[in-house]
Amino acid sequence: MSAALERSRLEPVPRPEIERAPLDASRIGQIERPLSAAERLWNVQIVRNLSVLVMFVAAWEAYTRIAGVPALLFPTFTDTCVAIVEAFDDHRMLSKISFTLSSLLTGYAVGLLAAAVLVSLASIWRVWADILTTATAMFNPLPSIALLPLAMLWFGLGTFSLVFILIHAVLWAVALNTYVGFQGVSQTQRMVGWNYGLRGVIFAVKILIPAALATVLSGMKIGWAFAWRTLIGAELIFGATARGGGLGWHIFEHSELLNTSQVFAGLFIIIVIGVLVEYAIFRTLELRTVRRWGMQR
Amino acid sequence: MAERPAPLDRPEFERASVGKASTADVARPLSMAEQLANVDPVRKFTVLLGAIVVWELYTRLAKVPPLIFPTFQDTVVALWKGFTQYDLASQIWASMGILMAGYAIGIVIGAALSFIAVSSRFGSDVLGTLTSMLNPLPAVALLPLAMIWFGLGAKSLVFVLLHSIVWPVALNTHTGFMSVPEPLRMVGRNYGLRNIRYVAKLLVPAAFPSILAGLKLGWAFAWRTLIASELIFGAAAEGGGLGWFIFASRNEMDIPGAFAGLLTVILIGFLVENVIFRNVEQRTVVRWGMQS
């Protein structure tokens, strides 16, 4: 310590000792107040979401009733509910739903399988990697519904054309995301796998897929979204050019008949199926895998 | 503790020179062909050329009727004819004009919705409920309704496009905003940023990867919806646009024309996804080091 610094320090000033009396707490008032029942209820997420939903339904019903909107343009909520019940009773809604879902599932499953094969080939040989990237760059931006007129020419008006374009919708989105995900798996994790002597399919199943699951899942979700949109669009077109079954056709048929409440019923069922798949299936899958493993928030 | 064995004494030794290694060619310069094959675009173009050659050969040698699968040459000729005779350029223009209008309005609405959602909890609930309900609803399904409400014009197309853009954009923007880390938010508040400036200067840049993903998804949905609705319009009325071009060519059994339309759709999609969006990504999130 230098002498200059030593000198520059001031002598401590002695201050008088003090003692504070405790403050009168009653002046401060309420510090902690239990939330009222209404506030606690309002803090529950589901209650808020439900009340938003109820509000929309009320606004819809009030608007259509008070403004006297013709039912041909915009049916009331009650009309729509009646139409949904009617759809199941009179319009064989269940068989339409199963028609739509069965072609969707077939297309989705085959598309996933094809994507798995392509990506496996691409991770083994560089030529296949080039083929895959070129093909996805070309076909991913091509709306698969644009292939429907050709598919109808090649395969006729049956389910096969539907499945063909569904495969096209699923395949590229899933293959692209899976391949990118595999590429992004860190070298360290790969080396751990090699160290364990994992090779080929086992290496992919035990190292690559878990490590890239977040991307793979998002690819599967996008593939589902494309397939779902393509299917409804395709059924609308089938409805226009041939007598197909399914939900899209239900909507098209009843809009031609100006039976708007049935159109709303069809839309409602499409929303319910979409919400179920996205939230019940994919959300659960995410919660049990990538979120639980801490890969995604 | 057991007694340690004493270290062994080993004799000192010296090795004579091992001599030059006999392995030839430790480092060999790559041949011209190998160097070329290592260039990415070269390989991709080769793949593309290979695909075209296979297509041409298959259709010529197997004598596939052109009504089922035209040759590459026919397709190119049809594409040329489309531009020179059938006014394909103005069809593209019609499609893209509507798409751009829908996209622009959709982004504005999506941004407004996410702004409302981020400024209050109730707004966030409203947006959350709306998007989770309406996002899984395919926009094309609304087309028959839109045709009843707005007639057969561009208005119903824009309405359907809006529906396909607003929800993915709003959903992704909102999740992006929600996952901006607290320290960043505090920095913003420290600088006294409020309301619009807080959103524009802090939340948007911080959540940009997610916003961009939403924009890309919105474009993908909008593009698919547009082609699908044009196909349906083509079926239900005399519309215009690229989807209609494909549908009309196919109905006239002008299959090379339909292939030419598909080729145009692929080209436009490729341009938007791999040139425009890639460029935006390079200039923003990649440059800022948020995404590789």
Coordinates of C-alpha atoms in Angstrom, one line a residue:
Chain A
M1 CA 0.0 0.0 0.0
S2 CA 1.5 3.3 -1.0
A3 CA 2.0 6.1 1.5
A4 CA 0.1 8.6 -0.7
L5 CA -3.0 6.4 -0.6
E6 CA -2.6 5.9 3.1
R7 CA -2.5 9.7 3.6
S8 CA -5.5 10.4 1.4
R9 CA -7.9 8.4 3.5
L10 CA -10.0 10.4 5.9
E11 CA -10.4 9.7 9.5
P12 CA -13.8 8.1 10.2
V13 CA -16.3 10.6 11.6
P14 CA -17.9 9.3 14.8
R15 CA -21.7 9.4 14.4
P16 CA -24.1 9.3 17.3
E17 CA -25.8 6.0 18.0
I18 CA -29.4 5.8 17.1
E19 CA -32.3 3.5 17.9
R20 CA -35.5 3.4 15.8
A21 CA -38.9 2.5 17.3
P22 CA -40.9 0.0 15.1
L23 CA -43.3 1.8 12.8
D24 CA -47.0 1.6 13.3
A25 CA -47.9 -1.2 10.9
S26 CA -51.6 -0.4 10.9
R27 CA -51.0 2.7 8.8
I28 CA -49.8 0.7 5.9
G29 CA -53.0 -1.1 5.5
Q30 CA -53.6 -4.4 3.6
I31 CA -50.3 -5.9 2.5
E32 CA -51.5 -9.3 1.5
R33 CA -55.1 -9.9 0.5
P34 CA -56.5 -13.3 -0.4
L35 CA -57.9 -13.2 -4.0
S36 CA -61.6 -13.2 -4.3
A37 CA -63.3 -16.3 -5.8
A38 CA -63.9 -14.4 -9.0
E39 CA -60.3 -13.4 -9.4
R40 CA -59.1 -16.9 -8.7
L41 CA -61.5 -18.3 -11.2
W42 CA -60.3 -15.8 -13.7
N43 CA -56.7 -16.9 -13.2
V44 CA -57.6 -20.4 -14.5
Q45 CA -56.6 -20.6 -18.2
I46 CA -59.4 -22.9 -19.2
V47 CA -62.1 -20.7 -17.7
R48 CA -60.8 -17.6 -19.6
N49 CA -60.6 -19.6 -22.9
L50 CA -64.1 -21.0 -22.4
S51 CA -65.5 -17.5 -21.6
V52 CA -63.9 -16.2 -24.8
L53 CA -65.7 -19.0 -26.6
V54 CA -69.0 -18.3 -24.9
M55 CA -68.6 -14.6 -25.7
F56 CA -68.1 -15.4 -29.4
V57 CA -71.1 -17.7 -29.5
A58 CA -73.2 -15.1 -27.8
A59 CA -72.0 -12.3 -30.2
W60 CA -72.7 -14.6 -33.2
E61 CA -76.2 -15.5 -32.0
A62 CA -77.0 -11.9 -31.0
Y63 CA -75.7 -10.5 -34.3
T64 CA -77.6 -13.0 -36.5
R65 CA -80.8 -12.6 -34.5
I66 CA -80.9 -8.9 -34.0
A67 CA -79.6 -7.8 -37.4
G68 CA -82.0 -10.3 -39.0
V69 CA -79.3 -11.8 -41.2
P70 CA -80.9 -14.2 -43.7
A71 CA -80.2 -17.8 -42.7
L72 CA -79.0 -18.4 -46.3
L73 CA -76.1 -16.0 -45.7
F74 CA -75.2 -16.6 -42.0
P75 CA -77.3 -19.0 -39.9
T76 CA -77.6 -18.6 -36.2
F77 CA -75.7 -20.6 -33.7
T78 CA -78.8 -22.6 -32.7
D79 CA -79.5 -23.4 -36.4
T80 CA -76.0 -24.6 -36.8
C81 CA -76.3 -26.9 -33.7
V82 CA -79.5 -28.3 -35.1
A83 CA -77.8 -28.8 -38.4
I84 CA -75.0 -30.8 -36.8
V85 CA -77.4 -33.2 -35.2
E86 CA -79.3 -33.4 -38.5
A87 CA -76.0 -34.1 -40.3
F88 CA -75.4 -37.2 -38.2
D89 CA -79.0 -38.3 -38.5
D90 CA -79.9 -37.6 -42.1
H91 CA -76.7 -37.0 -44.1
R92 CA -74.6 -40.0 -43.0
M93 CA -72.0 -37.7 -41.5
L94 CA -70.2 -40.6 -39.8
S95 CA -69.5 -42.4 -43.0
K96 CA -68.3 -39.2 -44.6
I97 CA -66.0 -38.6 -41.7
S98 CA -64.6 -42.1 -41.9
F99 CA -64.2 -41.8 -45.7
T100 CA -62.2 -38.6 -45.2
L101 CA -60.1 -39.9 -42.3
S102 CA -59.3 -43.3 -43.9
S103 CA -57.9 -41.7 -47.1
L104 CA -56.1 -39.1 -44.9
L105 CA -54.5 -41.8 -42.7
T106 CA -53.5 -44.0 -45.7
G107 CA -51.9 -41.1 -47.5
Y108 CA -50.2 -39.9 -44.3
A109 CA -48.8 -43.3 -43.4
V110 CA -47.5 -44.1 -46.9
G111 CA -46.0 -40.5 -47.1
L112 CA -44.2 -41.0 -43.8
L113 CA -42.8 -44.4 -44.9
A114 CA -41.6 -42.9 -48.2
A115 CA -40.0 -40.0 -46.4
A116 CA -38.3 -42.4 -44.0
V117 CA -36.9 -44.5 -47.0
L118 CA -35.7 -41.4 -48.8
V119 CA -34.0 -39.9 -45.8
S120 CA -32.3 -43.1 -44.9
L121 CA -30.9 -43.4 -48.4
A122 CA -29.8 -39.8 -48.3
S123 CA -28.0 -40.2 -45.0
I124 CA -26.0 -43.2 -46.4
W125 CA -25.1 -42.1 -50.0
R126 CA -24.2 -38.5 -51.1
V127 CA -25.9 -39.0 -54.5
W128 CA -29.2 -39.7 -52.7
A129 CA -28.7 -36.6 -50.5
D130 CA -28.4 -34.6 -53.7
I131 CA -31.4 -36.2 -55.2
L132 CA -33.4 -35.6 -52.0
T133 CA -32.4 -31.9 -51.7
T134 CA -33.1 -31.2 -55.3
A135 CA -36.4 -33.0 -55.3
T136 CA -37.6 -31.3 -52.1
A137 CA -36.5 -27.9 -53.3
M138 CA -38.6 -28.4 -56.5
F139 CA -41.6 -30.3 -55.1
N140 CA -42.1 -28.8 -51.7
P141 CA -43.3 -25.4 -53.1
L142 CA -45.6 -27.3 -55.6
P143 CA -49.1 -27.3 -54.0
S144 CA -50.0 -31.0 -54.3
I145 CA -53.6 -30.1 -55.2
A146 CA -52.2 -28.8 -58.5
L147 CA -51.4 -32.4 -59.3
L148 CA -55.1 -33.4 -58.7
P149 CA -56.2 -32.9 -62.3
L150 CA -53.3 -35.0 -63.6
A151 CA -53.8 -37.7 -60.8
M152 CA -57.5 -37.9 -61.9
L153 CA -56.3 -38.5 -65.4
W154 CA -53.7 -41.2 -64.4
F155 CA -55.6 -43.0 -61.6
G156 CA -59.2 -42.2 -62.3
L157 CA -61.7 -40.6 -59.9
G158 CA -61.2 -43.0 -57.0
T159 CA -59.5 -42.9 -53.6
F160 CA -56.2 -43.7 -55.3
S161 CA -55.9 -40.2 -56.8
L162 CA -56.6 -38.7 -53.4
V163 CA -54.0 -40.9 -51.7
F164 CA -51.5 -40.0 -54.4
I165 CA -51.7 -36.3 -53.8
L166 CA -51.8 -36.8 -50.0
I167 CA -48.5 -38.7 -50.3
H168 CA -47.1 -35.8 -52.3
A169 CA -48.3 -33.3 -49.7
V170 CA -46.8 -35.2 -46.8
L171 CA -43.6 -36.7 -48.3
W172 CA -41.6 -33.5 -49.1
A173 CA -42.4 -31.6 -46.0
V174 CA -41.5 -34.5 -43.7
A175 CA -38.4 -35.5 -45.8
L176 CA -37.0 -32.0 -45.8
N177 CA -37.5 -31.5 -42.1
T178 CA -36.2 -34.9 -41.1
Y179 CA -33.1 -34.5 -43.3
V180 CA -32.3 -31.0 -42.0
G181 CA -32.8 -32.3 -38.5
F182 CA -30.4 -35.3 -39.0
Q183 CA -27.8 -32.9 -40.5
G184 CA -28.0 -30.8 -37.4
V185 CA -27.3 -33.6 -34.9
S186 CA -24.1 -32.7 -33.2
Q187 CA -20.9 -34.6 -34.0
T188 CA -20.5 -35.4 -30.3
Q189 CA -23.7 -37.3 -30.2
R190 CA -22.9 -39.1 -33.4
M191 CA -19.5 -40.1 -32.0
V192 CA -21.2 -41.4 -28.8
G193 CA -23.3 -43.6 -31.0
W194 CA -20.3 -44.9 -33.0
N195 CA -18.6 -45.6 -29.7
Y196 CA -21.4 -47.8 -28.7
G197 CA -21.0 -49.6 -32.0
L198 CA -24.3 -48.5 -33.3
R199 CA -24.6 -48.8 -37.1
G200 CA -27.2 -48.4 -39.8
V201 CA -30.8 -48.5 -38.8
I202 CA -30.0 -48.9 -35.1
F203 CA -27.9 -45.8 -35.2
A204 CA -30.7 -43.8 -36.8
V205 CA -33.3 -45.1 -34.4
K206 CA -31.2 -44.7 -31.2
I207 CA -29.2 -41.6 -32.0
L208 CA -30.4 -39.6 -35.0
I209 CA -34.2 -39.7 -34.4
P210 CA -34.2 -38.8 -30.7
A211 CA -31.6 -36.1 -31.2
A212 CA -33.6 -34.6 -34.1
L213 CA -37.1 -35.3 -32.8
A214 CA -38.0 -31.7 -32.4
T215 CA -37.4 -31.0 -36.1
V216 CA -38.9 -34.4 -37.2
L217 CA -42.1 -33.6 -35.2
S218 CA -42.4 -30.2 -36.6
G219 CA -42.0 -31.7 -40.1
M220 CA -44.8 -34.2 -39.3
K221 CA -47.0 -31.4 -38.1
I222 CA -46.5 -29.4 -41.3
G223 CA -47.0 -32.6 -43.3
W224 CA -50.3 -33.1 -41.5
A225 CA -51.4 -29.5 -42.0
F226 CA -50.6 -29.7 -45.7
A227 CA -52.4 -33.1 -46.1
W228 CA -55.5 -31.9 -44.2
R229 CA -55.7 -28.7 -46.3
T230 CA -55.1 -30.7 -49.5
L231 CA -57.6 -33.3 -48.7
I232 CA -60.5 -30.8 -48.0
G233 CA -59.5 -28.9 -51.2
A234 CA -59.4 -32.1 -53.2
E235 CA -62.8 -33.2 -51.9
L236 CA -64.3 -29.8 -52.9
I237 CA -63.0 -30.3 -56.4
F238 CA -64.2 -33.9 -56.6
G239 CA -67.5 -32.5 -55.5
A240 CA -67.4 -30.1 -58.4
T241 CA -66.4 -32.7 -61.0
A242 CA -67.6 -36.1 -59.7
R243 CA -69.7 -37.5 -56.9
G244 CA -67.1 -38.1 -54.2
G245 CA -67.8 -38.6 -50.5
G246 CA -66.2 -37.0 -47.5
L247 CA -66.4 -33.8 -45.5
G248 CA -65.2 -31.4 -48.3
W249 CA -67.9 -32.8 -50.5
H250 CA -70.5 -32.3 -47.7
I251 CA -69.6 -28.6 -47.6
F252 CA -69.6 -28.2 -51.4
E253 CA -72.9 -30.1 -51.9
H254 CA -74.8 -28.1 -49.3
S255 CA -73.4 -24.7 -50.4
E256 CA -74.7 -25.6 -53.9
L257 CA -78.1 -26.2 -52.4
L258 CA -77.7 -22.9 -50.4
N259 CA -78.2 -25.0 -47.3
T260 CA -75.8 -22.8 -45.3
S261 CA -76.5 -24.2 -41.9
Q262 CA -75.3 -27.6 -43.1
V263 CA -72.1 -25.9 -44.5
F264 CA -71.5 -24.5 -41.1
A265 CA -72.1 -27.9 -39.6
G266 CA -69.4 -29.3 -41.9
L267 CA -67.0 -26.5 -41.1
F268 CA -67.6 -27.2 -37.4
I269 CA -66.8 -30.8 -37.7
I270 CA -63.7 -30.0 -39.7
I271 CA -62.6 -27.6 -36.9
V272 CA -63.2 -30.3 -34.3
I273 CA -61.2 -32.9 -36.1
G274 CA -58.4 -30.4 -36.7
V275 CA -58.3 -29.3 -33.1
L276 CA -58.3 -32.9 -31.9
V277 CA -55.4 -33.9 -34.1
E278 CA -53.3 -30.9 -33.4
Y279 CA -53.9 -30.6 -29.6
A280 CA -54.8 -34.2 -28.5
I281 CA -52.4 -36.0 -30.7
F282 CA -49.4 -33.8 -31.6
R283 CA -49.5 -31.8 -28.4
T284 CA -49.5 -35.0 -26.3
L285 CA -46.7 -36.4 -28.4
E286 CA -44.7 -33.2 -27.9
L287 CA -45.3 -33.2 -24.1
R288 CA -44.2 -36.8 -23.8
T289 CA -41.1 -36.4 -25.9
V290 CA -39.3 -33.2 -26.8
R291 CA -40.8 -31.1 -23.9
R292 CA -40.2 -33.8 -21.3
W293 CA -36.6 -34.2 -22.6
G294 CA -36.1 -30.5 -22.3
M295 CA -35.4 -30.0 -26.0
Q296 CA -38.2 -27.5 -26.5
R297 CA -40.1 -25.2 -24.2
Chain B
M1 CA -2.7 -51.2 2.2
A2 CA -0.8 -53.8 0.2
E3 CA 2.9 -53.2 -0.3
R4 CA 3.6 -51.7 -3.7
P5 CA 5.9 -53.8 -6.0
A6 CA 9.2 -52.0 -6.7
P7 CA 9.5 -50.6 -10.2
L8 CA 11.4 -52.8 -12.6
D9 CA 14.7 -51.6 -14.0
R10 CA 14.5 -51.7 -17.8
P11 CA 17.7 -51.5 -19.9
E12 CA 18.3 -48.2 -21.9
F13 CA 18.1 -48.7 -25.7
E14 CA 18.4 -46.6 -28.9
R15 CA 16.6 -47.4 -32.2
A16 CA 18.2 -46.9 -35.5
S17 CA 16.4 -44.9 -38.2
V18 CA 13.1 -46.6 -39.2
G19 CA 13.6 -45.5 -42.8
K20 CA 11.2 -43.8 -45.1
A21 CA 7.6 -44.9 -45.0
S22 CA 6.7 -47.1 -47.9
T23 CA 3.1 -46.0 -48.1
A24 CA 2.8 -44.1 -51.3
D25 CA 0.4 -41.2 -52.0
V26 CA -0.1 -39.8 -48.5
A27 CA -1.7 -36.6 -49.9
R28 CA -2.9 -36.7 -53.5
P29 CA -4.4 -33.7 -55.3
L30 CA -8.0 -34.5 -56.3
S31 CA -8.6 -35.0 -60.0
M32 CA -10.6 -32.4 -62.0
A33 CA -13.7 -34.6 -61.9
E34 CA -13.5 -35.2 -58.2
Q35 CA -13.1 -31.5 -57.5
L36 CA -16.1 -30.8 -59.7
A37 CA -18.1 -33.4 -57.9
N38 CA -17.4 -31.7 -54.7
V39 CA -19.2 -28.5 -55.8
D40 CA -22.7 -28.5 -54.5
P41 CA -24.5 -26.7 -57.4
V42 CA -22.7 -28.9 -59.9
R43 CA -24.0 -32.0 -58.3
K44 CA -27.6 -30.6 -58.0
F45 CA -27.6 -29.6 -61.6
T46 CA -26.4 -33.0 -62.6
V47 CA -29.3 -34.5 -60.6
L48 CA -31.7 -32.2 -62.4
L49 CA -30.3 -33.0 -65.8
G50 CA -30.4 -36.7 -65.0
A51 CA -34.0 -36.4 -64.1
I52 CA -34.8 -34.6 -67.3
V53 CA -32.9 -37.1 -69.4
V54 CA -34.7 -40.0 -67.7
W55 CA -38.1 -38.4 -68.2
E56 CA -37.4 -37.7 -71.9
L57 CA -35.9 -41.2 -72.5
Y58 CA -38.7 -42.9 -70.6
T59 CA -41.5 -41.1 -72.5
R60 CA -39.8 -41.6 -75.9
L61 CA -38.7 -45.2 -75.5
A62 CA -41.7 -46.6 -73.7
K63 CA -43.9 -44.6 -76.1
V64 CA -46.1 -43.3 -73.3
P65 CA -49.0 -41.5 -75.0
P66 CA -48.6 -37.8 -74.6
L67 CA -52.2 -37.6 -73.2
I68 CA -50.9 -39.5 -70.2
F69 CA -47.4 -38.2 -69.8
P70 CA -45.9 -35.8 -72.3
T71 CA -42.1 -35.6 -73.1
F72 CA -40.0 -32.9 -71.6
Q73 CA -39.6 -31.4 -75.1
D74 CA -43.4 -31.1 -75.5
T75 CA -43.7 -29.5 -72.1
V76 CA -41.1 -26.9 -72.9
V77 CA -42.9 -26.2 -76.2
A78 CA -46.2 -25.9 -74.4
L79 CA -44.6 -23.5 -71.9
W80 CA -43.4 -21.4 -74.8
K81 CA -46.8 -21.5 -76.4
G82 CA -48.4 -20.7 -73.1
F83 CA -46.4 -17.5 -72.9
T84 CA -46.8 -16.5 -76.5
Q85 CA -50.3 -17.7 -77.4
Y86 CA -52.3 -18.3 -74.3
D87 CA -51.4 -15.3 -72.2
L88 CA -49.8 -17.3 -69.4
A89 CA -48.0 -14.2 -68.3
S90 CA -51.2 -12.3 -67.5
Q91 CA -52.6 -15.4 -65.7
I92 CA -49.5 -15.4 -63.5
W93 CA -50.0 -11.7 -63.0
A94 CA -53.6 -12.3 -61.9
S95 CA -52.6 -15.0 -59.5
M96 CA -49.7 -13.1 -58.0
G97 CA -51.6 -9.8 -57.7
I98 CA -54.3 -11.5 -55.6
L99 CA -51.7 -13.4 -53.6
M100 CA -49.8 -10.2 -52.8
A101 CA -52.9 -8.3 -51.8
G102 CA -54.0 -11.1 -49.5
Y103 CA -50.5 -11.5 -48.1
A104 CA -50.1 -7.8 -47.3
I105 CA -53.5 -7.4 -45.7
G106 CA -53.0 -10.7 -43.8
I107 CA -49.7 -9.6 -42.3
V108 CA -51.2 -6.3 -41.2
I109 CA -54.1 -8.1 -39.5
G110 CA -51.8 -10.7 -38.0
A111 CA -49.5 -8.0 -36.6
A112 CA -52.4 -6.1 -35.2
L113 CA -53.8 -9.3 -33.5
S114 CA -50.4 -10.1 -32.0
F115 CA -50.0 -6.5 -30.8
I116 CA -53.3 -6.7 -29.0
A117 CA -52.5 -10.1 -27.6
V118 CA -49.1 -9.0 -26.3
S119 CA -50.5 -6.0 -24.5
S120 CA -53.1 -7.7 -22.3
R121 CA -53.8 -11.1 -20.9
F122 CA -57.3 -11.1 -22.1
G123 CA -56.2 -10.2 -25.6
S124 CA -53.8 -13.1 -25.4
D125 CA -56.6 -15.4 -24.4
V126 CA -58.8 -14.2 -27.3
L127 CA -56.0 -14.7 -29.8
G128 CA -55.1 -18.1 -28.3
T129 CA -58.7 -19.4 -28.5
L130 CA -59.2 -18.0 -32.0
T131 CA -56.0 -19.4 -33.5
S132 CA -56.3 -22.8 -31.9
M133 CA -59.8 -23.1 -33.4
L134 CA -59.3 -21.5 -36.8
N135 CA -55.7 -22.5 -37.6
P136 CA -56.6 -26.2 -38.2
L137 CA -59.5 -25.2 -40.4
P138 CA -58.3 -25.4 -44.0
A139 CA -59.0 -22.1 -45.7
V140 CA -60.3 -23.7 -48.9
A141 CA -63.2 -25.1 -46.9
L142 CA -64.4 -21.5 -46.5
L143 CA -64.4 -21.0 -50.2
P144 CA -68.0 -22.1 -50.8
L145 CA -69.1 -19.8 -48.0
A146 CA -67.0 -16.9 -49.4
M147 CA -68.6 -17.5 -52.8
I148 CA -72.0 -17.1 -51.2
W149 CA -71.0 -14.0 -49.3
F150 CA -68.8 -12.2 -51.8
G151 CA -69.7 -13.7 -55.1
L152 CA -67.3 -15.2 -57.6
G153 CA -64.8 -12.4 -57.8
A154 CA -61.3 -11.6 -56.4
K155 CA -62.9 -10.6 -53.1
S156 CA -63.7 -14.1 -52.0
L157 CA -60.3 -15.3 -53.1
V158 CA -58.7 -12.5 -50.9
F159 CA -61.0 -13.5 -48.0
V160 CA -59.9 -17.1 -48.2
L161 CA -56.2 -16.1 -48.6
L162 CA -56.5 -13.9 -45.5
H163 CA -57.8 -16.7 -43.5
S164 CA -54.9 -18.9 -44.6
I165 CA -52.3 -16.2 -43.7
V166 CA -53.6 -14.5 -40.6
W167 CA -53.6 -17.5 -38.2
P168 CA -50.2 -19.0 -38.8
V169 CA -48.6 -15.5 -38.8
A170 CA -50.4 -14.4 -35.6
L171 CA -49.8 -17.7 -33.8
N172 CA -46.0 -17.8 -34.6
T173 CA -45.6 -14.1 -33.8
H174 CA -47.3 -14.5 -30.5
T175 CA -45.3 -17.6 -29.5
G176 CA -42.2 -15.7 -30.6
F177 CA -43.1 -12.7 -28.4
M178 CA -43.9 -14.9 -25.4
S179 CA -40.6 -16.7 -25.6
V180 CA -38.5 -13.5 -25.6
P181 CA -36.2 -13.9 -22.6
E182 CA -36.9 -11.8 -19.5
P183 CA -33.5 -10.1 -19.5
L184 CA -34.0 -8.7 -23.0
R185 CA -37.5 -7.4 -21.9
M186 CA -35.9 -5.7 -18.9
V187 CA -33.3 -4.0 -21.1
G188 CA -36.1 -2.6 -23.2
R189 CA -38.0 -1.3 -20.2
N190 CA -34.7 0.1 -18.8
Y191 CA -34.4 2.2 -22.0
G192 CA -37.9 3.4 -21.4
L193 CA -39.4 1.7 -24.5
R194 CA -43.2 1.5 -24.3
N195 CA -46.1 0.2 -26.5
I196 CA -45.3 0.4 -30.2
R197 CA -41.7 1.2 -29.8
Y198 CA -41.2 -1.6 -27.3
V199 CA -42.8 -4.0 -29.8
A200 CA -40.9 -2.7 -32.8
K201 CA -37.5 -2.2 -31.3
L202 CA -37.3 -5.1 -28.9
L203 CA -39.9 -7.8 -29.4
V204 CA -39.9 -8.0 -33.1
P205 CA -36.1 -8.3 -33.6
A206 CA -35.8 -10.7 -30.6
A207 CA -38.6 -12.9 -31.9
F208 CA -37.7 -12.6 -35.6
P209 CA -36.8 -16.3 -36.3
S210 CA -40.3 -17.3 -35.1
I211 CA -42.0 -14.4 -37.0
L212 CA -40.1 -15.4 -40.2
A213 CA -41.2 -19.0 -39.7
G214 CA -44.7 -17.8 -39.4
L215 CA -44.4 -15.7 -42.6
K216 CA -43.0 -18.7 -44.5
L217 CA -45.7 -21.0 -43.2
G218 CA -48.3 -18.4 -44.1
W219 CA -46.9 -18.1 -47.6
A220 CA -46.9 -21.9 -48.0
F221 CA -50.6 -22.1 -46.9
A222 CA -51.6 -19.1 -49.0
W223 CA -49.9 -20.5 -52.1
R224 CA -51.6 -23.9 -51.7
T225 CA -54.9 -22.2 -51.0
L226 CA -54.7 -20.0 -54.0
I227 CA -54.0 -22.8 -56.4
A228 CA -56.7 -24.9 -54.9
S229 CA -59.3 -22.1 -55.0
E230 CA -58.4 -21.4 -58.6
L231 CA -58.9 -25.0 -59.5
I232 CA -62.4 -24.9 -57.8
F233 CA -63.2 -21.6 -59.4
G234 CA -62.2 -23.1 -62.7
A235 CA -64.6 -25.9 -62.0
A236 CA -67.4 -23.8 -60.7
A237 CA -67.1 -20.7 -63.0
E238 CA -64.8 -19.2 -65.6
G239 CA -62.0 -17.8 -63.4
G240 CA -58.5 -16.9 -64.2
G241 CA -55.0 -17.6 -62.8
L242 CA -52.5 -20.3 -62.8
G243 CA -54.7 -23.0 -61.1
W244 CA -57.3 -22.3 -63.7
F245 CA -54.7 -22.6 -66.5
I246 CA -53.8 -26.1 -65.3
F247 CA -57.5 -27.1 -64.9
A248 CA -58.5 -25.7 -68.3
S249 CA -55.5 -27.3 -70.1
R250 CA -56.3 -30.6 -68.6
N251 CA -60.0 -30.3 -69.5
E252 CA -59.0 -29.7 -73.1
M253 CA -56.8 -32.7 -72.9
D254 CA -53.8 -30.5 -73.5
I255 CA -51.7 -32.4 -71.1
P256 CA -48.4 -30.7 -72.1
G257 CA -50.1 -27.4 -71.3
A258 CA -51.0 -28.8 -67.8
F259 CA -47.4 -29.8 -67.3
A260 CA -46.3 -26.4 -68.4
G261 CA -48.6 -24.9 -65.8
L262 CA -47.2 -27.2 -63.1
L263 CA -43.7 -26.2 -64.2
T264 CA -44.6 -22.5 -63.8
V265 CA -46.1 -23.2 -60.3
I266 CA -42.9 -25.0 -59.3
L267 CA -40.7 -22.2 -60.6
I268 CA -42.6 -19.5 -58.8
G269 CA -42.7 -21.5 -55.6
F270 CA -39.0 -22.2 -55.9
L271 CA -38.2 -18.5 -56.5
V272 CA -40.2 -17.4 -53.5
E273 CA -39.0 -20.0 -51.1
N274 CA -35.4 -20.4 -52.1
V275 CA -34.5 -17.0 -53.3
I276 CA -36.7 -14.4 -51.5
F277 CA -37.2 -16.0 -48.1
R278 CA -33.6 -17.4 -48.2
N279 CA -32.3 -13.9 -48.8
V280 CA -34.4 -12.4 -46.0
E281 CA -33.1 -15.1 -43.7
Q282 CA -29.5 -14.5 -44.7
R283 CA -29.8 -10.7 -44.1
T284 CA -31.6 -10.9 -40.8
V285 CA -31.6 -14.0 -38.5
V286 CA -28.4 -15.6 -40.0
R287 CA -26.5 -12.4 -40.0
W288 CA -27.6 -11.6 -36.4
G289 CA -26.4 -15.1 -35.4
M290 CA -29.8 -16.3 -34.3
Q291 CA -30.0 -19.2 -36.8
S292 CA -27.4 -21.0 -38.8

